[in-house]
Amino acid sequence: MSGNTAPAASGVRELTVRGVVIGGLITLVFTAANVYLGLKVGLTFATSIPAAVISMAILRGFRDHSVVENNIVQTIASAAGTLSAIIFVLPGLVMIGWWTGFPYWETALVTALGGVLGVMYSIPLRRALVTGSDLPFPEGVAAAEVLRVGDSAEGAEENRRGLLVIVVGGLASAGFAALAAMKVVAGSIERTFRVGSGGSMVSASLSLALIGVGHLVGITVGIAMIVGLVISFGVMLPLRTAGQIPAGGDLGEIVSRIFSSDVRFVGAGAMAVAAVWTLAKIALPIARGVKEALAATRARGEGEDVPVHERDLSMRVVAGVTLASMLPIGLLLWLFVRSTPIGHHAVGMVVVSILFVLLIGLAVAGVCGYMAGLIGASNSPISGVGILIVIAAALLIKVVHGAQAPGQGDALIAYTLFTAAVVFGVATISNDNLQDLKTGQLVRATPWKQQVALVIGVVFGSLIIPPVLELMQNSFGFQGAPGAGPDALAAPQASLISSLAKGVLGGGIDWKLLGIGAAIGVVVIIIDEVLRPASKGKLALPPLAVGMGIYLPISLTILIPIGGLIGFLYNRWASKQADAERAKRFGTLAATGLIVGESLFGVIYAGIAGATGSESPLALPFIGDGFTPIANVLGLVFFAGATWLLYGFARKITRDSDRESAAK
C-alpha cells in the first residue's frame, strides 16, 4: 500500500491550534453520539471518515489548509469517538449497585490512562503492522482517499455535498426519533408467542440508526447476526422456556427474563471462543511484527537516516510514559479499593493489577491493532476481547484474594471491573490508532505528530464521556441496575461483562450455558474456515457476529441485517456509476448521518428527561393507548419512507456529481 503515498509536502501546516480546536469540537459531537448508541444497542460507529468530511468543509475557509492538517483533525476525532467504547465496561459498576452515578474524575482518569497506554503500546507496532506488512487496513485506506479527494481543487464541491448528505440523514433520523418520543409513531413493535410448551418473540426497534449501523458493518456481518438470531430466538429460547410458562402467566415477562438470564450466556460462550480463535491465529504474526519494530528502532538509534514521514515518538518517551502511567493507575486502583471490605488486601491486589495492565495491555494492543488491519476498526471484535479481559482479570483477582468472606463479593466484582476498564481503554485505542497511522502513512503525515494528536483526542474524549454517562444514568438508567425503569438503556456489553465477573468470582456462573455457546462457536468457526477458502473469500460466517446475534435482543439485531441488505443493494447500484467509490462514499455518509442524528437526539432527549423528571417528556397529552394501532402503522410507513427518501437523495447527489464531472 505504501506505493500509493502522496509526495511529501514541505512547509505545510500539520499539528495546528485550529486543527486541535476543530478536532475537539467534532469529538464532543461524535463521542456523545457513540456513548448513546453503545448504551442502546451495544455497537459504536467509526468516526474517521465523517470527521474528515466535516473537517475539510470547515478548513476550506482557510487559505493555508493542508491534507495533513485535515488528517490531524480526523485523528483527534477518531481517537475520542473510539474511546467511547469504554462504556462497554464502566456502566457495570452502576448495574451491580457499586456506583450510583459516574464520579467525574475517577471516570475521566480511568478512561484517559487506558487510552494513553493504548497510544503508547501501539507506537512500536507501527512499522511492523502498518509500513512493513500487507494488512489491508480498509478504513485507514478509505479515510486517506477521502482526505486526498477533499484536498484537491475539485474536492470542495464534493465535500459540501458529502456534508449535506450527513445533515439530511441526521435530520431524518432525529426527526423520526422525535416523532416516536411524541408517541405520534411507534418506536418499536413487539409480539410474544408460544412455541410448543415454551415461547419466543419477534420485535423490532424502529431505529434509523440501526439501518445506518447495518450499512456500515455490511451484509456478511448482517447474515451472521441473522444466524445467531435464529439460534437464540428460534432454538435456544423455546427450549429454555419449555414447561416454564404456567397457565395465565405473563408470557412476555417470562420469555424476556429467560432470554436475559440464560440465552445471553450462550452468546457469551460463542463470543469467547471466537475471540480466543482470533488470538491464536494472529499470535505468531504479532510476535514477528514486534521483533521487526524493535529492530527498526535500534537501527534508527544507531544513526540511520529516517524520513520525516517515518519518525515516531522516541521509544524513550514511549517507555517513560508507559512506566510513569503505572503510578497514577496504581493510585487510582488503591483509592478505589482501600475503603472497601477487601481493603486489607489492597497493596497485593494493586501490584498484581498493575502487572496485569502492563502485560495483558501490551498483548491486547498488538491483537487489536492486527485485527483493525485485517477487517477495520468498526468490525474488530472489541467486545470479544473485553470478555476475555474481564474473565482473565476475575480469575487472577480470585486467586490473589483467596476465599471470599461474607460481604466481599460486590467489592471484588467492582474492583475487577475497574481494573478491566483500564485494559479495555488500551484495547479500544490501539484498535483505532494503527488505522489512523495507516491513513497518515498514505498522505505522508508525520507519525509523531499524529501520535501526539491521538493523545489529545484521548484527553478530549475522557473529559466528555463522564458527563454524558451521568446524563444517561440520570435520565434513563441501565437495565438490571437498581431502580431501572421500563425505558432503561440495555448497555448489553456492560451487562454481560458484569455478569461474567459476578459469575467467575461468586461461583454462580452457569458454565453449562457457556459451554453450549462455546460448542456453537466451534461449529461456526469450522464453517467459516471452510467457507472462506471454498468461496475464494466471497463468503464468510464471522463467528463473533454470530455470537452477537445470539446475545443481543432481537429488537436490536433484526434491523442490522436489513441495513446491511440496504447497504449491499445501494453499493451494487453505486458500483455501476461513473465514479463508483464516490457513489459508495455518499452512501456511507448517509448511513453515518442516520447514526449521528438519532444518537444526538437521544442525548438531547436525555437532557430534557433529566431536567423535567419525566420518562416521556415530549409525549403529546392527547395521544392515549387507543392510538397505538395507528402509531404502529404510521411508524412502519414513516420508517420505510424516510429510509427510501434518504437513499434516493444519496443517489441524486451521486448523479449530480457525475454530471458535473462529465461536463468538465
Short mmCIF file of N, CA and C in Angstrom, two decimals, residues 28 61 168 171 196 198 206 233 296 342 353 463 469 539 568 580 617:
data_model
loop_
_atom_site.label_atom_id
_atom_site.label_comp_id
_atom_site.label_asym_id
_atom_site.label_seq_id
_atom_site.Cartn_x
_atom_site.Cartn_y
_atom_site.Cartn_z
N LEU A 28 -16.65 16.26 20.59
CA LEU A 28 -17.78 16.40 21.51
C LEU A 28 -19.04 15.79 20.92
N GLY A 61 -12.24 27.05 4.38
CA GLY A 61 -12.32 28.50 4.53
C GLY A 61 -10.99 29.15 4.87
N VAL A 168 -28.69 15.72 6.07
CA VAL A 168 -30.02 15.22 5.71
C VAL A 168 -30.31 13.90 6.42
N LEU A 171 -31.00 14.70 10.08
CA LEU A 171 -32.33 15.29 10.29
C LEU A 171 -33.43 14.24 10.17
N GLY A 196 -44.71 -24.57 21.13
CA GLY A 196 -44.89 -25.78 21.92
C GLY A 196 -45.25 -25.41 23.35
N GLY A 198 -43.13 -23.88 25.25
CA GLY A 198 -42.31 -22.72 25.56
C GLY A 198 -42.79 -21.50 24.80
N LEU A 206 -37.82 0.49 15.87
CA LEU A 206 -37.83 1.30 14.65
C LEU A 206 -36.79 2.42 14.79
N PHE A 233 -33.42 -17.10 19.28
CA PHE A 233 -34.87 -16.95 19.39
C PHE A 233 -35.65 -18.06 18.70
N ALA A 296 13.89 -2.12 13.90
CA ALA A 296 13.88 -0.84 13.20
C ALA A 296 14.21 0.30 14.15
N ILE A 342 -12.54 -5.38 51.02
CA ILE A 342 -11.33 -6.11 50.66
C ILE A 342 -10.11 -5.20 50.75
N SER A 353 -2.64 -6.02 39.81
CA SER A 353 -3.41 -5.33 38.78
C SER A 353 -2.51 -4.51 37.87
N LEU A 463 -12.72 13.74 28.86
CA LEU A 463 -13.39 14.84 29.54
C LEU A 463 -14.89 14.85 29.28
N LEU A 469 -22.26 9.98 30.31
CA LEU A 469 -22.68 8.79 31.04
C LEU A 469 -23.60 9.15 32.21
N LEU A 539 -17.49 -15.59 0.55
CA LEU A 539 -18.47 -15.91 1.57
C LEU A 539 -17.76 -16.13 2.90
N PHE A 568 -25.92 -3.17 0.87
CA PHE A 568 -25.45 -4.04 -0.22
C PHE A 568 -26.10 -3.65 -1.55
N ALA A 580 -17.52 5.02 -8.98
CA ALA A 580 -18.13 4.07 -8.04
C ALA A 580 -17.75 4.38 -6.60
N PRO A 617 -41.08 13.04 28.40
CA PRO A 617 -41.35 14.48 28.49
C PRO A 617 -41.94 15.08 27.23
#
